[in-house]
Amino acid sequence: MTTPTPAPPRVRPAFLPPTDTAERAGQLVLRDGSRLDLHELGEGAALDTFFGHLDATDRADSARSLGLGAETNADAEELTEAADAVYLAGERARPVGFGAYRLLDEHSAAVTLAVVPELRQRGLATLLLERLMVRAAHHGVERMVGVARRDNASLVELFRRGGFTVEEELEVESPERGALVRLVFRTRSFEGTADEIGLRARAAASLHSLFFPRSVAVVGASRDRESVGYRILDALVRAGFDGPVFPIHPSAGHVGSIRAYPTVAAVGAPIDLAVLAVPARIVQQVTEECIAAGVRSLIVVTAGFAEVGADGRAAQDRLADTVRAAGVRMVGPNCLGLLHTDPSVRLNASFAPIMPPFGQVALCSQSGALGIAIIALARRLGLGLSSFVSVGNKADVSANDLLEYWEDDSATRVILFYLESFGNPRRFASIARRVGRSKPVIAVKAGRTAAGGRAASSHTAALTSADVAVDALFRQTGILRADTLEEMFSLARALVSQPLPPGRRTAIVTNAGGPGILCADALEAAGLAVDPLAPATQDALRTFLPAAASASNPVDMIASASPESYRRAVETVLRADEVDALVVIYTPTGMHPLSEITDAVAEAVEAARRAASPDAAPKPVLASIVGDERDVDRFEVTTASGETIPVYAFPEEIGRSLAKIATYAEWRRADPGVYPEPAGQDLEHARALCTDALTRDGAGWLGAEDAFAVLAAAGIACAPGGVARTADEAVALADEVGYPVVVKLASRVLVHKTDHGGVVLDLEDAAAVRAAFDGIARRLDEAGQREAMDGVLVQPMLAGGVEVMIGVDLDPDFGPLVAFGLGGIHVEILRDVELRVAPLSDRDAREMVHSIRGYRLLEGYRGHPAADVAALEDALLRISRLAEAVPEISELDLNPLFALEPGDGLRAVDARIHVAPPATR
């Protein structure tokens, strides 16, 4: 089969909203909860009013961004005529925000944003940018250009956080405005669809009133002390909420000692937050009453919705539609509630019996019952929380919303999730990848052992599962996956108090050899290095350690180690250049009070920090007290400057946690990568081939000719040859491509050719080819499967190269999973495969190729030539893009794929592509 030449590439927009009328008008809600009206501009008068509130510099910036020239005064009429889309956001009939873009050519646009000074830093520019991007996508825009002053860091950061990767930065000097930077972005840097890039399509964008309510109503407050309504009211009062609390009871004049009201409307005062603890049958009615009374946020703890069946799901959908239409945010239904420990709020809007201490860790739990246990565990470990949210059924507020909220929450340093399911995993991944650059995200994902929903019908499908997809998603986004709740808190305690390790070289200082060895084993098993200390460091240690001590690594100071020994050893090792992280272990011997040992460790860490070079990366210090009677999980070592050194009961626990933290630190330091658009792809043609096959044959495997045509359209090089339906055709093809050849069964039914004797190699002449064809047909006849034979695939034998595989399996929740590993029959046996969730960045592709255990074969091994690694990375990006652009592809296997020598590329010699209507999956 001769590889067809791909048609010239056609550029597709990075994302397409469902209609071209999306989000042209409506209401915007800013980060602080304030609301603005959004209008698409039709004339210039309002714009003229807006620019009257800007200074000359801002007006010139807007004009220049649209390519009107720096000398213009940003005349409103000229801007309106030049732009292809102009939005204005208004506050009380006064325009306060402006966003516009103008097409520069078929696939490029200049974008500008401007906000009046008093409304900056409140999320308005982000909202305007999102709408502009959705609108521009319908014009096929794949490249956006903006101009900003170099000192306008907030605008530059807006573009970066919007999901773009900066392709190019060009600084120029403007006499009027000083240094300027031109930002060029590829819209393919955006991930997913319009719904997945943070499009705030409704007036419910803010969670401010949930976390900072000025007043709270408890609807369903009860005098029954065992009821949920009473417990919520009691929790609010006991926590010391700084604001009025209004019990709502249809007949009681008071609940406890607090005056009650029959309805929310009867309160007669503004209510920011209402907690609903009423029967499910009246939740809809009460919600509508709350909205009519001006309530801004809701927490619905009531169960009996989607979790109980179809009727509950329908009721939940109606409830969600109601709050969204009103621009109200809702947590739940079927949830525990929300806690916010900020001393200025002290909000316990839940029926959790305890209030955790104030801290810097935010926590989201999908399980309400487990949420109580999680709060109790955090309190037992002494881990302070900034806030806790039980999202329940996630009808409105989701984990994605909370992740974005906590990203900008200055009180939160570490974010924790207990998840049972993903509402929109690709959206979650997109946000987490951004958030993780500044704040660690730790997750416990339940359901590791859940079986896949269908039988595996290809190599790739056999290697994937829901849990494999979760692992891949977390690996790509830098999320630290904890296996247990206890490990989640172990990670959080280290991350909230200690710096990230600059590398994997770890040292241990201990007074007991056994715990030190256990710790070293755990560290090395987890991928950290416990190498001998440098000779100079060992010499320094020997100046004060006894002769029986070991100065290597672990540093075993023996049981008689004094506080002074700990002080000097910890400082010496922590200052050593060959150390990236330090573990301090102490086994109480009764020779010295524990407080003296911990004080010595704190002093040593403080001294080492002071002595460090200003440009040196700080190193984490974790401690373990082994065998003490007290609850060491709550024990902490605090330095004079306030640094906390977390203490663990078992040194092995430190090994597991520190390894995951080191992996996260490496992810954070690495280049995040870009999402390139491979050249030479005609993905519209690829999709047409698949949809035509679906129309003609229904769901199933493509024939070999169609499969190779799809690959060619994606820009994947295929081996020459073709499909023969008779022995004579097979001989003719062999004569055309040249001997020796391989003859393989072509079948849309039989997946594994070798199981049916369907692969015959090294055929040197026409007679051998004819015999191979007849032999394959005879074996299928004998097995009663002759009708499954479409013919045979005839290709030249390829000499050299490394056999690899690339595959795709479409997960119903995560989308396409892309697999890479060594090929041939060993892929499922060795399972040396890396998986990632599409879309792949260039970094993802590079890591996939370099991370397999068999990578040494690709480098060249014992005289075997190296493989074209660059071509493999390019092929992964092409297949990822194909899987995104053609949703009809449910499975894809390229196995084997021959990776030739560097510069020679690769050749696909076998391809299986399964198609099905997207709506049926």
XYZ file of N, CA, C and O in Angstrom, residues 279-382:
416
model
N -36.936 19.024 54.450
C -37.196 17.820 53.656
C -36.993 18.068 52.165
O -37.224 19.170 51.656
N -36.549 17.031 51.464
C -36.231 17.169 50.042
C -37.400 17.680 49.231
O -37.227 18.416 48.253
N -38.624 17.321 49.635
C -39.795 17.690 48.828
C -40.047 19.191 48.787
O -40.734 19.681 47.887
N -39.512 19.951 49.766
C -39.757 21.391 49.768
C -38.483 22.201 49.527
O -38.499 23.426 49.623
N -37.389 21.533 49.200
C -36.146 22.269 48.958
C -36.300 23.239 47.798
O -35.835 24.385 47.848
N -36.965 22.815 46.717
C -37.143 23.688 45.565
C -37.928 24.935 45.959
O -37.544 26.070 45.599
N -39.008 24.745 46.690
C -39.829 25.887 47.114
C -39.036 26.836 48.003
O -39.064 28.065 47.807
N -38.298 26.285 48.973
C -37.524 27.127 49.884
C -36.415 27.854 49.129
O -36.119 29.024 49.405
N -35.811 27.186 48.174
C -34.762 27.826 47.366
C -35.316 29.041 46.637
O -34.692 30.113 46.601
N -36.479 28.882 46.021
C -37.090 30.002 45.311
C -37.414 31.143 46.275
O -37.271 32.333 45.919
N -37.847 30.823 47.488
C -38.125 31.860 48.479
C -36.840 32.593 48.876
O -36.841 33.819 49.050
N -35.769 31.850 49.015
C -34.486 32.476 49.362
C -34.024 33.416 48.258
O -33.557 34.531 48.519
N -34.153 32.973 47.029
C -33.736 33.811 45.906
C -34.574 35.082 45.854
O -34.052 36.187 45.660
N -35.873 34.934 46.057
C -36.753 36.107 46.043
C -36.396 37.087 47.154
O -36.578 38.307 47.006
N -35.872 36.574 48.262
C -35.510 37.433 49.391
C -34.107 38.019 49.258
O -33.660 38.747 50.144
N -33.409 37.684 48.160
C -32.094 38.276 47.917
C -30.934 37.512 48.511
O -29.813 38.044 48.586
N -31.133 36.261 48.929
C -30.034 35.443 49.452
C -29.023 35.203 48.327
O -29.397 34.884 47.197
N -27.744 35.321 48.659
C -26.709 35.266 47.625
C -26.079 33.889 47.465
O -25.537 33.565 46.418
N -26.097 33.059 48.518
C -25.490 31.735 48.459
C -26.310 30.757 49.282
O -26.966 31.143 50.256
N -26.234 29.473 48.888
C -26.991 28.429 49.564
C -26.094 27.240 49.879
O -25.176 26.918 49.105
N -26.372 26.608 51.010
C -25.807 25.294 51.319
C -26.988 24.377 51.576
O -27.786 24.622 52.483
N -27.133 23.344 50.755
C -28.257 22.423 50.882
C -27.719 21.107 51.432
O -27.096 20.321 50.708
N -27.944 20.867 52.726
C -27.451 19.637 53.334
C -28.419 18.484 53.113
O -28.065 17.317 53.293
N -29.617 18.762 52.692
C -30.664 17.748 52.522
C -30.254 16.688 51.507
O -29.732 17.006 50.431
N -30.508 15.422 51.839
C -30.297 14.315 50.918
C -31.598 14.010 50.191
O -32.634 14.636 50.432
N -31.543 13.011 49.267
C -32.743 12.608 48.545
C -32.803 13.160 47.139
O -33.902 13.337 46.586
N -31.657 13.389 46.537
C -31.626 13.935 45.175
C -30.996 12.923 44.216
O -31.450 11.783 44.171
N -29.981 13.311 43.472
C -29.464 12.432 42.421
C -28.993 11.088 42.952
O -28.981 10.093 42.225
N -28.605 11.044 44.233
C -28.079 9.799 44.793
C -29.153 8.729 44.981
O -28.826 7.560 45.241
N -30.460 9.093 44.852
C -31.514 8.112 45.102
C -32.197 7.625 43.826
O -33.087 6.774 43.905
N -31.842 8.150 42.660
C -32.443 7.649 41.440
C -32.866 8.742 40.477
O -32.541 9.924 40.640
N -33.613 8.338 39.453
C -33.967 9.236 38.364
C -34.826 10.404 38.819
O -34.621 11.550 38.386
N -35.794 10.163 39.685
C -36.644 11.258 40.152
C -35.821 12.273 40.944
O -36.010 13.489 40.815
N -34.910 11.763 41.785
C -34.038 12.663 42.529
C -33.117 13.448 41.624
O -32.862 14.635 41.860
N -32.641 12.797 40.571
C -31.791 13.493 39.595
C -32.556 14.615 38.922
O -32.040 15.725 38.753
N -33.801 14.360 38.546
C -34.606 15.396 37.899
C -34.841 16.568 38.853
O -34.763 17.740 38.451
N -35.120 16.274 40.120
C -35.323 17.342 41.098
C -34.033 18.143 41.302
O -34.069 19.372 41.430
N -32.911 17.454 41.308
C -31.620 18.143 41.464
C -31.329 19.032 40.271
O -30.820 20.150 40.423
N -31.644 18.561 39.089
C -31.432 19.372 37.881
C -32.283 20.636 37.919
O -31.821 21.720 37.526
N -33.547 20.508 38.358
C -34.393 21.692 38.461
C -33.820 22.683 39.479
O -33.820 23.895 39.261
N -33.316 22.156 40.570
C -32.720 23.003 41.601
C -31.495 23.738 41.059
O -31.329 24.948 41.259
N -30.642 23.024 40.351
C -29.440 23.640 39.787
C -29.804 24.711 38.765
O -29.196 25.790 38.726
N -30.796 24.415 37.920
C -31.228 25.410 36.933
C -31.742 26.677 37.612
O -31.498 27.801 37.142
N -32.424 26.499 38.714
C -32.991 27.644 39.419
C -31.900 28.558 39.966
O -31.947 29.787 39.792
N -30.916 27.992 40.639
C -29.878 28.836 41.241
C -28.992 29.465 40.172
O -28.547 30.616 40.301
N -28.736 28.739 39.098
C -27.895 29.294 38.043
C -28.586 30.466 37.351
O -27.951 31.466 37.040
N -29.871 30.312 37.124
C -30.607 31.403 36.476
C -30.612 32.655 37.342
O -30.646 33.780 36.828
N -30.548 32.469 38.648
C -30.588 33.613 39.569
C -29.203 34.154 39.904
O -29.088 35.171 40.590
N -28.145 33.480 39.440
C -26.801 33.931 39.779
C -26.437 33.666 41.225
O -25.661 34.406 41.832
N -27.000 32.606 41.799
C -26.744 32.226 43.189
C -25.861 30.983 43.199
O -26.044 30.083 42.378
N -24.898 30.904 44.131
C -24.056 29.718 44.258
C -24.622 28.782 45.299
O -25.130 29.217 46.329
N -24.503 27.497 45.028
C -25.072 26.492 45.924
C -24.079 25.365 46.145
O -23.540 24.791 45.187
N -23.843 25.026 47.411
C -23.081 23.838 47.788
C -24.072 22.727 48.083
O -25.043 22.924 48.812
N -23.836 21.542 47.528
C -24.741 20.415 47.737
C -25.564 20.143 46.498
O -25.181 20.521 45.393
N -26.724 19.506 46.683
C -27.302 19.004 47.938
C -26.582 17.767 48.446
O -25.595 17.345 47.877
N -27.131 17.206 49.565
C -26.585 15.980 50.152
C -25.144 16.187 50.596
O -24.246 15.468 50.193
N -24.916 17.205 51.421
C -23.555 17.518 51.840
C -23.503 17.788 53.342
O -24.534 17.950 53.995
N -22.286 17.843 53.848
C -22.060 18.137 55.260
C -22.118 19.632 55.538
O -22.549 20.064 56.609
N -21.682 20.439 54.563
C -21.674 21.885 54.745
C -20.306 22.481 54.535
O -19.450 21.896 53.849
N -20.068 23.635 55.126
C -18.861 24.423 54.873
C -18.336 25.002 56.179
O -19.122 25.442 57.033
N -17.001 25.022 56.327
C -16.353 25.665 57.459
C -15.306 26.633 56.942
O -14.597 26.333 55.972
N -15.204 27.784 57.588
C -14.176 28.767 57.259
C -13.602 29.268 58.581
O -14.301 29.917 59.364
N -12.328 28.952 58.819
C -11.738 29.200 60.139
C -11.140 30.579 60.300
O -10.615 30.882 61.371
N -11.157 31.392 59.257
C -10.589 32.738 59.356
C -11.109 33.417 60.623
O -12.321 33.476 60.861
N -10.204 33.944 61.471
C -10.647 34.560 62.733
C -11.655 35.686 62.547
O -12.432 35.973 63.464
N -11.664 36.307 61.367
C -12.622 37.383 61.131
C -14.007 36.860 60.772
O -14.964 37.633 60.694
N -14.125 35.529 60.547
C -15.398 34.948 60.129
C -15.883 33.896 61.123
O -17.012 33.948 61.596
N -15.021 32.896 61.380
C -15.363 31.798 62.293
C -16.692 31.166 61.893
O -17.654 31.107 62.668
N -16.744 30.635 60.669
C -17.983 30.108 60.112
C -17.981 28.582 60.151
O -17.126 27.949 59.535
N -18.909 28.002 60.875
C -19.148 26.558 60.828
C -20.578 26.337 60.372
O -21.491 26.152 61.172
N -20.778 26.406 59.065
C -22.108 26.211 58.478
C -22.255 24.754 58.082
O -22.419 24.406 56.907
N -22.175 23.884 59.080
C -22.251 22.446 58.854
C -22.785 21.781 60.107
O -22.995 22.439 61.129
N -22.969 20.469 60.039
C -23.327 19.762 61.255
C -22.153 18.942 61.779
O -22.319 17.942 62.482
N -20.916 19.374 61.410
C -19.719 18.793 62.010
C -19.632 19.259 63.462
O -19.798 20.454 63.738
N -19.358 18.348 64.389
C -19.405 18.731 65.806
C -18.192 19.514 66.276
O -18.213 20.072 67.371
N -17.120 19.565 65.483
C -15.905 20.239 65.929
C -15.469 21.260 64.895
O -15.746 21.130 63.703
N -14.780 22.272 65.370
C -14.210 23.308 64.512
C -12.701 23.094 64.481
O -12.050 23.094 65.525
N -12.124 22.867 63.303
C -10.677 22.658 63.242
C -9.930 23.945 63.548
O -10.484 25.046 63.424
N -8.665 23.848 63.931
C -7.886 25.058 64.184
C -7.604 25.818 62.898
O -7.609 25.243 61.805
N -7.390 27.113 63.032
C -7.073 27.960 61.882
C -5.702 27.581 61.348
O -4.741 27.383 62.098
N -5.598 27.447 60.037
C -4.331 27.080 59.414
C -4.308 27.457 57.957
O -5.107 28.283 57.494
N -3.429 26.817 57.200
C -3.189 27.203 55.811
C -3.498 26.093 54.823
O -3.012 26.101 53.709
N -4.305 25.131 55.229
C -4.658 23.995 54.378
C -6.155 24.042 54.088
O -6.969 24.091 55.013
N -6.528 24.035 52.812
C -7.939 23.979 52.408
C -8.280 22.554 52.022
O -7.452 21.837 51.444
N -9.492 22.136 52.336
C -9.873 20.740 52.147
C -11.274 20.646 51.563
O -12.215 21.267 52.057
N -11.389 19.840 50.506
C -12.686 19.553 49.882
C -12.933 18.058 49.978
O -12.074 17.256 49.603
N -14.118 17.678 50.459
C -14.491 16.266 50.540
C -15.785 16.045 49.792
O -16.738 16.799 49.952
N -15.800 15.000 48.974
C -17.033 14.662 48.275
C -17.982 13.884 49.175
O -19.179 13.841 48.932
N -17.436 13.263 50.223
C -18.245 12.487 51.150
C -18.527 13.304 52.392
O -17.611 13.783 53.062
N -19.808 13.454 52.730
C -20.161 14.201 53.926
C -19.817 13.447 55.197
O -19.194 13.985 56.112
N -20.187 12.158 55.259
C -19.907 11.374 56.457
C -18.413 11.271 56.701
O -17.932 11.407 57.833
N -17.665 11.014 55.628
C -16.223 10.928 55.772
C -15.628 12.283 56.107
O -14.566 12.376 56.734
N -16.318 13.333 55.717
C -15.822 14.677 56.017
C -15.656 14.913 57.499
O -14.695 15.553 57.947
N -16.604 14.398 58.300
C -16.494 14.558 59.752
C -15.243 13.859 60.257
O -14.502 14.393 61.086
N -14.982 12.654 59.745
C -13.781 11.921 60.150
C -12.518 12.649 59.712
O -11.511 12.666 60.434
N -12.563 13.267 58.532
C -11.398 13.992 58.032
C -11.097 15.199 58.922
O -9.939 15.468 59.261
N -12.131 15.934 59.291
C -11.937 17.085 60.178
C -11.360 16.632 61.515
O -10.442 17.253 62.067
N -11.887 15.520 62.037
C -11.384 15.003 63.307
C -9.921 14.595 63.189
O -9.117 14.841 64.099
N -9.561 13.965 62.067
C -8.168 13.553 61.871
C -7.257 14.764 61.779
O -6.160 14.784 62.349
N -7.693 15.794 61.068
C -6.888 17.012 60.973
C -6.680 17.630 62.348
O -5.577 18.086 62.686
N -7.729 17.632 63.141
C -7.616 18.202 64.491
C -6.677 17.363 65.351
O -5.861 17.896 66.108
N -6.773 16.014 65.240
C -5.907 15.152 66.042
C -4.443 15.352 65.682
O -3.559 15.320 66.540
N -4.189 15.569 64.378
C -2.810 15.770 63.927
C -2.337 17.200 64.142
O -1.186 17.520 63.835
N -3.216 18.055 64.627
C -2.837 19.441 64.846
C -2.650 20.215 63.561
O -1.929 21.214 63.529
